[in-house]
């Protein structure tokens, strides 16, 4: 039996984001293990159907969702979007100590080449602002994927909002792990361990080093496998 | 905006020579004459009469880049340009004061360097204004665009602002309704709606910075690096090509 409580996480995110969430949870577990002399804290991650209503989702200590889920739906008014999400998130807050909402990277490849991509970018901007307003209104936490990825850019991360590269996945993951630790989950992780784990993970400026390390590891594995 | 189109100087060295650097690189033989003026915001610009109010005449104030001759200038309406380039940044960040009797707007730039007597005068003569909200700013900007269109059919481009605030790490916005990054997001969205209504072109600084990364493109919240200036100027050139202001032949290397 573990000395630490199990961290149960449910993520209701777009398919393109699942890799980032999974890797983020691995980063979180890895940092905690590193600061506890190799002792692991159990972390269980499950994914909910993006279309599932809040009442149908099992309870979990941490819930992560994303505005990409809304982007995949037909366009509707800002008021309708806010009302829907406020209701959804309030329901989730009844069963989760921490509710997180991910923003969307404000970059669409082939911008200007078609009216569709211009419309998508406008929607992304709208949804990112609604995420902030939901955080104002409900106190939910924001995992600001947009901010992290815009700090480095499409040209470094090799992906637009669709998360199509390992670098984008790693950036997403780092942002998830950082956000969970920054939110102060004191009933799940000892505050001192949270601080140590945050240092072990590193801030946004350490992300390029992390990405390079993981790229080198992937390359070496690929070479080893022939 | 001036940095991207005219020049960027850092530590006394010109690091970016403006839009003409791009036009020269293209080997076109075309050059741009860039006339730049600072602005207090759309309402002040739209209502400028060209005359300095009596309250300010003969008053020596250290107003830096905002002398009275510029604050009340009608140059944007009187100067026949091939392209007009505006920005939402003044409406976002400048909070001019309003004269209690005359009703005109005035920006007390460099207030920290003012003499105490001049500060007392400012408090007597002017009332501080609340920050301009996005809806009011867009109304004023639409009014300005309308007035500009009565004197010229030239294209109007408007810069938005990158909402990336270096060093910001907020993860919960409860109680933080008025932070700058959120305010910028509001303005950028409102500008899209203005473009839909009026047909002006947006120079999407926000997207351009995000594409290459704020780490490389920004010095601080509002200033761009040399790389950032070049990227934004390239976008301006692209838009002007779309308008036919720069012939296609001018873009061949």
Short mmCIF file of C-alpha atoms in Angstrom, two decimals:
data_model
loop_
_atom_site.label_atom_id
_atom_site.label_comp_id
_atom_site.label_asym_id
_atom_site.label_seq_id
_atom_site.Cartn_x
_atom_site.Cartn_y
_atom_site.Cartn_z
CA UNK A 1 0.00 0.00 0.00
CA UNK A 2 1.36 3.44 -1.00
CA UNK A 3 2.35 6.02 1.56
CA UNK A 4 0.65 8.56 -0.65
CA UNK A 5 -3.01 8.94 -1.69
CA UNK A 6 -3.91 7.95 -5.21
CA UNK A 7 -4.29 10.91 -7.56
CA UNK A 8 -7.28 10.21 -9.79
CA UNK A 9 -7.49 12.33 -12.88
CA UNK A 10 -10.18 12.35 -15.53
CA UNK A 11 -9.54 14.26 -18.73
CA UNK A 12 -12.28 15.23 -21.16
CA UNK A 13 -10.18 16.61 -23.98
CA UNK A 14 -9.89 16.45 -27.74
CA UNK A 15 -8.24 13.33 -29.18
CA UNK A 16 -5.30 15.48 -30.34
CA UNK A 17 -4.65 16.50 -26.73
CA UNK A 18 -4.78 13.11 -25.07
CA UNK A 19 -1.08 12.46 -25.71
CA UNK A 20 -0.20 15.76 -24.05
CA UNK A 21 -2.32 15.02 -20.99
CA UNK A 22 -0.90 11.50 -20.66
CA UNK A 23 2.66 12.78 -20.92
CA UNK A 24 1.87 15.57 -18.48
CA UNK A 25 0.72 13.05 -15.93
CA UNK A 26 3.96 11.10 -16.53
CA UNK A 27 5.96 14.31 -15.94
CA UNK A 28 4.03 14.90 -12.72
CA UNK A 29 4.63 11.36 -11.48
CA UNK A 30 8.26 11.49 -12.52
CA UNK A 31 8.96 14.75 -10.67
CA UNK A 32 7.25 13.55 -7.51
CA UNK A 33 9.21 10.29 -7.62
CA UNK A 34 12.45 12.20 -8.13
CA UNK A 35 11.93 14.36 -5.02
CA UNK A 36 10.83 11.42 -2.87
CA UNK A 37 13.90 9.23 -3.34
CA UNK A 38 12.22 7.03 -5.90
CA UNK A 39 8.96 6.46 -4.06
CA UNK A 40 6.06 6.51 -6.47
CA UNK A 41 2.66 8.11 -5.84
CA UNK A 42 -0.11 6.27 -7.69
CA UNK A 43 -1.68 8.38 -10.40
CA UNK A 44 -4.67 7.05 -12.36
CA UNK A 45 -5.66 8.77 -15.55
CA UNK A 46 -8.83 8.06 -17.51
CA UNK A 47 -10.30 9.82 -20.52
CA UNK A 48 -13.96 10.77 -20.78
CA UNK A 49 -15.84 11.07 -24.04
CA UNK A 50 -15.70 14.72 -25.16
CA UNK A 51 -19.45 14.63 -25.69
CA UNK A 52 -20.29 13.19 -22.25
CA UNK A 53 -22.41 15.27 -19.90
CA UNK A 54 -20.93 16.11 -16.53
CA UNK A 55 -23.49 14.00 -14.67
CA UNK A 56 -22.32 10.92 -16.60
CA UNK A 57 -18.64 11.36 -15.76
CA UNK A 58 -17.36 9.48 -12.71
CA UNK A 59 -15.96 11.60 -9.87
CA UNK A 60 -12.22 12.26 -9.72
CA UNK A 61 -9.94 14.41 -7.58
CA UNK A 62 -8.69 16.29 -10.62
CA UNK A 63 -10.65 17.03 -13.77
CA UNK A 64 -9.11 18.41 -16.94
CA UNK A 65 -11.06 19.60 -19.93
CA UNK A 66 -10.31 21.81 -22.90
CA UNK A 67 -11.76 24.44 -25.16
CA UNK A 68 -10.68 22.27 -28.11
CA UNK A 69 -13.75 20.19 -27.28
CA UNK A 70 -15.89 23.25 -28.05
CA UNK A 71 -13.91 24.06 -31.18
CA UNK A 72 -14.87 20.66 -32.60
CA UNK A 73 -18.57 21.51 -32.22
CA UNK A 74 -20.64 23.60 -34.62
CA UNK A 75 -20.27 27.30 -34.03
CA UNK A 76 -22.65 28.93 -31.55
CA UNK A 77 -22.97 32.29 -29.81
CA UNK A 78 -20.60 33.35 -27.04
CA UNK A 79 -23.48 33.53 -24.63
CA UNK A 80 -24.53 29.95 -25.40
CA UNK A 81 -20.95 28.72 -25.09
CA UNK A 82 -20.46 30.44 -21.73
CA UNK A 83 -23.78 29.21 -20.37
CA UNK A 84 -23.13 25.63 -21.45
CA UNK A 85 -19.62 25.52 -20.03
CA UNK A 86 -20.55 27.28 -16.80
CA UNK A 87 -23.21 24.64 -16.17
CA UNK A 88 -20.88 21.80 -17.16
CA UNK A 89 -17.99 23.02 -15.01
CA UNK A 90 -20.18 23.78 -11.97
CA UNK A 91 -21.44 20.19 -12.10
CA UNK A 92 -17.87 18.89 -12.31
CA UNK A 93 -16.81 21.07 -9.38
CA UNK A 94 -19.23 19.13 -7.17
CA UNK A 95 -17.14 15.97 -7.64
CA UNK A 96 -13.61 17.27 -8.26
CA UNK A 97 -11.40 19.23 -5.92
CA UNK A 98 -9.58 20.78 -8.86
CA UNK A 99 -11.11 21.54 -12.25
CA UNK A 100 -8.82 22.68 -15.05
CA UNK A 101 -9.70 24.15 -18.45
CA UNK A 102 -7.11 24.17 -21.25
CA UNK A 103 -6.86 27.03 -23.71
CA UNK A 104 -6.07 26.52 -27.40
CA UNK A 105 -2.88 27.63 -29.16
CA UNK A 106 -3.81 30.67 -31.24
CA UNK A 107 -2.07 29.49 -34.38
CA UNK A 108 -3.69 27.90 -37.44
CA UNK A 109 -1.48 26.64 -40.25
CA UNK A 110 -2.09 28.09 -43.70
CA UNK A 111 -3.55 31.19 -42.09
CA UNK A 112 -4.86 33.48 -44.79
CA UNK A 113 -4.92 30.71 -47.36
CA UNK A 114 -8.60 30.06 -46.81
CA UNK A 115 -11.59 31.61 -45.13
CA UNK A 116 -11.93 28.50 -42.95
CA UNK A 117 -8.61 28.99 -41.20
CA UNK A 118 -9.38 32.66 -40.56
CA UNK A 119 -12.67 31.64 -39.00
CA UNK A 120 -10.97 28.99 -36.86
CA UNK A 121 -8.49 31.53 -35.50
CA UNK A 122 -11.30 33.93 -34.63
CA UNK A 123 -13.10 31.12 -32.82
CA UNK A 124 -9.93 30.15 -30.94
CA UNK A 125 -9.56 33.74 -29.73
CA UNK A 126 -13.15 33.81 -28.63
CA UNK A 127 -12.88 30.51 -26.77
CA UNK A 128 -9.65 31.49 -25.02
CA UNK A 129 -11.32 34.65 -23.73
CA UNK A 130 -14.35 32.65 -22.59
CA UNK A 131 -11.97 30.35 -20.70
CA UNK A 132 -10.66 33.38 -18.80
CA UNK A 133 -14.20 34.55 -18.06
CA UNK A 134 -15.14 31.11 -16.78
CA UNK A 135 -12.13 31.20 -14.49
CA UNK A 136 -13.24 34.65 -13.21
CA UNK A 137 -16.75 33.43 -12.61
CA UNK A 138 -16.19 29.97 -11.19
CA UNK A 139 -12.63 29.95 -9.87
CA UNK A 140 -11.66 27.04 -12.12
CA UNK A 141 -8.01 26.84 -13.04
CA UNK A 142 -6.71 27.52 -16.52
CA UNK A 143 -4.02 25.39 -18.16
CA UNK A 144 -2.81 28.04 -20.55
CA UNK A 145 -1.60 25.93 -23.46
CA UNK A 146 -1.95 29.01 -25.68
CA UNK A 147 0.45 31.04 -23.57
CA UNK A 148 3.11 28.33 -23.43
CA UNK A 149 2.99 27.51 -27.11
CA UNK A 150 2.82 31.15 -28.19
CA UNK A 151 5.91 31.82 -26.12
CA UNK A 152 7.93 29.46 -28.34
CA UNK A 153 5.86 29.53 -31.51
CA UNK A 154 4.81 27.18 -34.25
CA UNK A 155 8.25 27.34 -35.82
CA UNK A 156 9.95 25.94 -32.75
CA UNK A 157 7.23 23.52 -31.67
CA UNK A 158 6.43 22.45 -35.24
CA UNK A 159 2.71 22.46 -34.73
CA UNK A 160 -0.31 24.69 -34.79
CA UNK A 161 -3.32 24.21 -32.49
CA UNK A 162 -3.71 20.61 -33.67
CA UNK A 163 -0.74 19.33 -31.57
CA UNK A 164 0.81 17.39 -34.40
CA UNK A 165 4.40 17.11 -33.20
CA UNK A 166 6.22 15.47 -30.29
CA UNK A 167 7.52 18.90 -29.35
CA UNK A 168 3.99 20.26 -29.09
CA UNK A 169 3.00 17.25 -26.99
CA UNK A 170 5.92 17.86 -24.63
CA UNK A 171 5.05 21.57 -24.33
CA UNK A 172 1.42 20.65 -23.62
CA UNK A 173 2.53 18.09 -21.05
CA UNK A 174 4.86 20.50 -19.25
CA UNK A 175 2.06 23.05 -19.03
CA UNK A 176 -0.34 20.46 -17.59
CA UNK A 177 2.12 19.27 -14.95
CA UNK A 178 3.06 22.86 -14.04
CA UNK A 179 -0.56 23.88 -13.70
CA UNK A 180 -1.44 20.96 -11.44
CA UNK A 181 1.51 21.68 -9.14
CA UNK A 182 0.84 25.44 -9.17
CA UNK A 183 -2.79 24.89 -8.17
CA UNK A 184 -1.75 23.72 -4.72
CA UNK A 185 -3.34 20.23 -4.45
CA UNK A 186 -2.45 20.08 -0.74
CA UNK A 187 -4.77 17.20 0.09
CA UNK A 188 -3.07 15.07 -2.56
CA UNK A 189 0.56 16.20 -2.46
CA UNK A 190 2.46 17.56 0.52
CA UNK A 191 3.09 21.30 -0.05
CA UNK A 192 6.85 20.90 0.40
CA UNK A 193 6.88 18.12 -2.19
CA UNK A 194 4.85 20.34 -4.52
CA UNK A 195 7.55 23.01 -4.32
CA UNK A 196 10.36 20.53 -4.86
CA UNK A 197 8.52 18.92 -7.77
CA UNK A 198 7.94 22.34 -9.37
CA UNK A 199 11.68 23.02 -9.19
CA UNK A 200 12.43 19.56 -10.60
CA UNK A 201 10.00 20.14 -13.48
CA UNK A 202 11.39 23.59 -14.18
CA UNK A 203 9.67 26.72 -15.40
CA UNK A 204 8.80 27.65 -18.96
CA UNK A 205 12.38 28.62 -19.75
CA UNK A 206 13.52 25.07 -19.05
CA UNK A 207 11.13 23.67 -21.66
CA UNK A 208 13.55 23.84 -24.64
CA UNK A 209 16.07 21.77 -22.67
CA UNK A 210 13.40 19.24 -21.76
CA UNK A 211 12.25 18.99 -25.37
CA UNK A 212 15.81 18.49 -26.63
CA UNK A 213 16.47 15.81 -24.03
CA UNK A 214 13.36 13.91 -25.02
CA UNK A 215 14.13 14.28 -28.73
CA UNK A 216 17.61 12.88 -28.17
CA UNK A 217 16.13 9.97 -26.22
CA UNK A 218 13.60 9.25 -29.00
CA UNK A 219 16.37 9.37 -31.61
CA UNK A 220 18.55 7.01 -29.62
CA UNK A 221 15.66 4.59 -29.17
CA UNK A 222 14.93 4.71 -32.89
CA UNK A 223 18.60 4.06 -33.71
CA UNK A 224 18.72 1.21 -31.21
CA UNK A 225 15.68 -0.35 -32.82
CA UNK A 226 17.34 -0.14 -36.20
CA UNK B 1 3.92 50.50 -35.04
CA UNK B 2 6.59 53.09 -35.68
CA UNK B 3 9.29 50.54 -34.86
CA UNK B 4 8.01 48.11 -37.47
CA UNK B 5 7.41 50.56 -40.31
CA UNK B 6 9.91 53.35 -39.72
CA UNK B 7 12.84 52.03 -37.70
CA UNK B 8 13.84 50.24 -34.52
CA UNK B 9 16.70 51.70 -32.54
CA UNK B 10 18.16 49.87 -29.55
CA UNK B 11 21.05 51.18 -27.47
CA UNK B 12 21.70 53.86 -30.06
CA UNK B 13 21.96 51.40 -32.92
CA UNK B 14 19.43 51.06 -35.76
CA UNK B 15 18.51 47.38 -35.67
CA UNK B 16 15.66 47.48 -38.15
CA UNK B 17 15.29 50.01 -40.93
CA UNK B 18 11.56 49.76 -41.43
CA UNK B 19 9.42 48.78 -44.36
CA UNK B 20 11.90 50.27 -46.84
CA UNK B 21 14.42 47.63 -45.82
CA UNK B 22 12.01 45.00 -47.16
CA UNK B 23 11.23 46.97 -50.31
CA UNK B 24 14.97 47.35 -50.98
CA UNK B 25 15.57 43.64 -50.43
CA UNK B 26 12.87 42.95 -52.99
CA UNK B 27 14.79 45.01 -55.50
CA UNK B 28 11.68 46.88 -56.54
CA UNK B 29 12.97 50.42 -56.73
CA UNK B 30 9.86 51.40 -54.78
CA UNK B 31 10.23 53.20 -51.49
CA UNK B 32 7.71 54.12 -48.82
CA UNK B 33 7.49 57.49 -47.18
CA UNK B 34 6.33 56.82 -43.62
CA UNK B 35 4.74 59.69 -41.75
CA UNK B 36 4.22 58.78 -38.10
CA UNK B 37 2.42 60.61 -35.34
CA UNK B 38 1.67 59.49 -31.81
CA UNK B 39 -1.99 59.25 -30.84
CA UNK B 40 -3.98 59.61 -27.63
CA UNK B 41 -6.58 57.23 -28.94
CA UNK B 42 -9.38 57.12 -31.49
CA UNK B 43 -11.74 59.63 -29.86
CA UNK B 44 -9.08 62.33 -29.64
CA UNK B 45 -7.86 61.73 -33.19
CA UNK B 46 -11.36 61.71 -34.65
CA UNK B 47 -12.24 65.00 -32.92
CA UNK B 48 -8.95 66.82 -33.47
CA UNK B 49 -9.44 70.35 -34.85
CA UNK B 50 -5.84 71.17 -35.62
CA UNK B 51 -5.90 73.98 -33.08
CA UNK B 52 -4.22 73.84 -29.70
CA UNK B 53 -6.73 74.79 -26.97
CA UNK B 54 -6.13 78.10 -25.24
CA UNK B 55 -5.60 76.36 -21.90
CA UNK B 56 -2.43 74.79 -23.27
CA UNK B 57 -1.02 77.68 -25.25
CA UNK B 58 2.03 79.24 -23.59
CA UNK B 59 2.18 76.42 -21.08
CA UNK B 60 5.62 74.77 -21.27
CA UNK B 61 5.22 71.13 -20.35
CA UNK B 62 7.70 68.23 -20.83
CA UNK B 63 5.32 66.16 -22.96
CA UNK B 64 7.97 64.13 -24.75
CA UNK B 65 6.49 62.37 -27.80
CA UNK B 66 3.10 63.99 -27.19
CA UNK B 67 3.53 67.77 -27.73
CA UNK B 68 0.29 69.76 -28.13
CA UNK B 69 0.96 70.17 -31.85
CA UNK B 70 0.68 66.38 -32.22
CA UNK B 71 -2.08 65.82 -29.66
CA UNK B 72 -4.43 68.13 -31.57
CA UNK B 73 -3.13 67.40 -35.05
CA UNK B 74 -5.46 66.83 -37.99
CA UNK B 75 -2.62 65.56 -40.15
CA UNK B 76 -4.25 62.19 -40.65
CA UNK B 77 -7.15 63.91 -42.43
CA UNK B 78 -5.12 66.56 -44.24
CA UNK B 79 -2.23 64.42 -45.49
CA UNK B 80 -3.04 62.53 -48.69
CA UNK B 81 -1.69 59.07 -48.06
CA UNK B 82 -1.75 55.93 -50.17
CA UNK B 83 -2.27 53.84 -47.03
CA UNK B 84 -3.37 54.69 -43.49
CA UNK B 85 -2.03 52.57 -40.66
CA UNK B 86 -3.59 52.80 -37.21
CA UNK B 87 -3.28 50.81 -34.00
CA UNK B 88 -5.51 49.86 -31.08
CA UNK B 89 -2.60 50.31 -28.69
CA UNK B 90 -3.35 53.95 -27.75
CA UNK B 91 -6.96 53.08 -26.88
CA UNK B 92 -5.68 50.11 -24.88
CA UNK B 93 -3.01 51.81 -22.88
CA UNK B 94 -3.38 55.58 -22.85
CA UNK B 95 -5.78 57.18 -20.38
CA UNK B 96 -6.05 60.84 -21.39
CA UNK B 97 -7.55 63.41 -19.07
CA UNK B 98 -10.55 65.53 -20.08
CA UNK B 99 -10.64 69.32 -19.72
CA UNK B 100 -13.37 70.21 -17.25
CA UNK B 101 -14.71 73.16 -19.29
CA UNK B 102 -13.54 72.62 -22.86
CA UNK B 103 -14.21 68.86 -22.90
CA UNK B 104 -11.10 68.10 -24.96
CA UNK B 105 -8.81 65.17 -24.23
CA UNK B 106 -5.19 65.68 -23.19
CA UNK B 107 -2.41 63.21 -22.41
CA UNK B 108 -0.14 64.43 -19.56
CA UNK B 109 2.85 62.44 -20.74
CA UNK B 110 5.95 62.45 -18.54
CA UNK B 111 3.93 63.55 -15.51
CA UNK B 112 6.67 62.40 -13.15
CA UNK B 113 8.94 65.13 -14.54
CA UNK B 114 6.39 67.91 -14.22
CA UNK B 115 6.79 70.80 -11.79
CA UNK B 116 4.42 70.74 -8.81
CA UNK B 117 2.66 73.91 -10.03
CA UNK B 118 1.93 72.24 -13.35
CA UNK B 119 0.56 69.16 -11.61
CA UNK B 120 -1.71 71.34 -9.50
CA UNK B 121 -2.86 73.06 -12.68
CA UNK B 122 -3.61 69.69 -14.27
CA UNK B 123 -5.74 68.60 -11.33
CA UNK B 124 -7.65 71.90 -11.39
CA UNK B 125 -8.27 72.01 -15.10
CA UNK B 126 -8.69 68.35 -16.01
CA UNK B 127 -10.64 65.35 -14.79
CA UNK B 128 -9.17 61.89 -15.01
CA UNK B 129 -11.02 59.46 -17.25
CA UNK B 130 -11.64 55.77 -16.67
CA UNK B 131 -9.88 53.37 -18.99
CA UNK B 132 -11.52 53.05 -22.37
CA UNK B 133 -13.52 49.84 -22.65
CA UNK B 134 -13.34 47.79 -25.88
CA UNK B 135 -16.87 48.65 -27.05
CA UNK B 136 -16.35 52.38 -26.58
CA UNK B 137 -12.93 52.20 -28.25
CA UNK B 138 -14.35 50.43 -31.29
CA UNK B 139 -17.17 52.97 -31.57
CA UNK B 140 -14.62 55.77 -31.52
CA UNK B 141 -12.42 53.90 -34.01
CA UNK B 142 -15.38 53.32 -36.31
CA UNK B 143 -16.14 57.05 -36.12
CA UNK B 144 -12.51 57.80 -37.01
CA UNK B 145 -12.62 55.38 -39.93
CA UNK B 146 -15.84 56.99 -41.15
CA UNK B 147 -14.28 60.46 -41.06
CA UNK B 148 -11.16 59.20 -42.81
CA UNK B 149 -13.25 57.66 -45.55
CA UNK B 150 -14.88 61.02 -46.29
CA UNK B 151 -11.48 62.35 -47.38
CA UNK B 152 -9.81 59.25 -48.81
CA UNK B 153 -10.48 55.83 -50.31
CA UNK B 154 -6.98 54.63 -49.41
CA UNK B 155 -6.74 51.31 -47.57
CA UNK B 156 -6.87 51.43 -43.79
CA UNK B 157 -4.81 48.91 -41.83
CA UNK B 158 -5.10 48.55 -38.06
CA UNK B 159 -2.56 46.81 -35.84
CA UNK B 160 -3.83 44.63 -33.02
CA UNK B 161 -1.62 43.91 -30.01
CA UNK B 162 0.06 40.73 -28.85
CA UNK B 163 -1.64 39.61 -25.63
CA UNK B 164 1.44 37.73 -24.45
CA UNK B 165 2.71 39.45 -21.33
CA UNK B 166 6.23 38.21 -20.64
CA UNK B 167 6.51 36.52 -17.28
CA UNK B 168 2.78 36.11 -16.74
CA UNK B 169 2.04 32.75 -15.09
CA UNK B 170 -1.57 33.13 -13.93
CA UNK B 171 -3.59 29.93 -13.71
CA UNK B 172 -6.73 31.19 -11.99
CA UNK B 173 -8.43 34.44 -12.97
CA UNK B 174 -10.87 34.72 -10.08
CA UNK B 175 -10.51 38.30 -8.83
CA UNK B 176 -8.27 39.25 -11.76
CA UNK B 177 -10.80 40.64 -14.17
CA UNK B 178 -8.76 43.62 -15.32
CA UNK B 179 -5.33 42.30 -16.11
CA UNK B 180 -3.64 43.55 -19.25
CA UNK B 181 -3.53 40.25 -21.16
CA UNK B 182 -7.31 39.81 -20.77
CA UNK B 183 -7.93 43.41 -21.78
CA UNK B 184 -5.82 42.95 -24.90
CA UNK B 185 -7.76 39.78 -25.80
CA UNK B 186 -11.02 41.73 -25.52
CA UNK B 187 -9.69 44.47 -27.77
CA UNK B 188 -8.34 42.05 -30.37
CA UNK B 189 -11.69 40.28 -30.60
CA UNK B 190 -13.56 43.56 -30.83
CA UNK B 191 -11.25 44.62 -33.67
CA UNK B 192 -12.23 41.52 -35.65
CA UNK B 193 -15.86 42.58 -35.34
CA UNK B 194 -14.95 46.11 -36.42
CA UNK B 195 -13.18 44.67 -39.47
CA UNK B 196 -16.31 42.68 -40.32
CA UNK B 197 -18.41 45.86 -40.13
CA UNK B 198 -16.10 48.31 -41.87
CA UNK B 199 -13.81 46.29 -44.12
CA UNK B 200 -10.55 47.58 -42.61
CA UNK B 201 -7.58 45.21 -42.65
CA UNK B 202 -6.06 43.91 -39.46
CA UNK B 203 -2.31 43.60 -39.13
CA UNK B 204 -2.45 40.59 -36.83
CA UNK B 205 0.55 41.27 -34.62
CA UNK B 206 -0.90 38.86 -32.04
CA UNK B 207 -0.87 35.92 -34.46
CA UNK B 208 2.49 36.81 -35.95
CA UNK B 209 4.15 36.88 -32.53
CA UNK B 210 2.52 33.58 -31.51
CA UNK B 211 3.60 31.91 -34.74
CA UNK B 212 7.29 32.53 -34.18
CA UNK B 213 7.16 32.78 -30.42
CA UNK B 214 7.15 35.69 -28.00
CA UNK B 215 10.56 34.62 -26.72
CA UNK B 216 12.09 35.64 -30.05
CA UNK B 217 9.69 38.37 -31.08
CA UNK B 218 9.08 40.56 -28.04
CA UNK B 219 11.25 42.75 -25.86
CA UNK B 220 8.43 43.51 -23.44
CA UNK B 221 4.64 43.63 -23.48
CA UNK B 222 4.40 46.23 -26.22
CA UNK B 223 7.79 46.36 -27.96
CA UNK B 224 9.01 43.93 -30.59
CA UNK B 225 12.52 42.73 -31.31
CA UNK B 226 14.19 43.25 -34.66
CA UNK B 227 12.84 39.86 -35.73
CA UNK B 228 9.37 40.84 -34.59
CA UNK B 229 9.52 44.16 -36.44
CA UNK B 230 10.58 42.43 -39.64
CA UNK B 231 7.80 39.85 -39.39
CA UNK B 232 5.12 42.48 -38.85
CA UNK B 233 6.49 44.66 -41.65
CA UNK B 234 6.40 41.61 -43.94
CA UNK B 235 2.74 41.20 -43.09
CA UNK B 236 2.07 44.85 -43.92
CA UNK B 237 3.80 44.35 -47.29
CA UNK B 238 1.71 41.24 -47.93
CA UNK B 239 -1.50 43.14 -47.20
CA UNK B 240 -0.42 46.03 -49.41
CA UNK B 241 0.31 43.56 -52.21
CA UNK B 242 -3.24 42.25 -51.82
CA UNK B 243 -4.50 45.81 -52.20
CA UNK B 244 -2.30 46.37 -55.24
CA UNK B 245 -0.41 49.19 -53.52
CA UNK B 246 2.83 47.32 -54.16
CA UNK B 247 2.99 45.81 -57.64
CA UNK B 248 3.72 42.08 -57.95
CA UNK B 249 6.93 42.77 -59.78
CA UNK B 250 8.18 44.54 -56.65
CA UNK B 251 8.21 41.26 -54.74
CA UNK B 252 10.63 39.40 -56.98
CA UNK B 253 14.02 38.87 -55.36
#
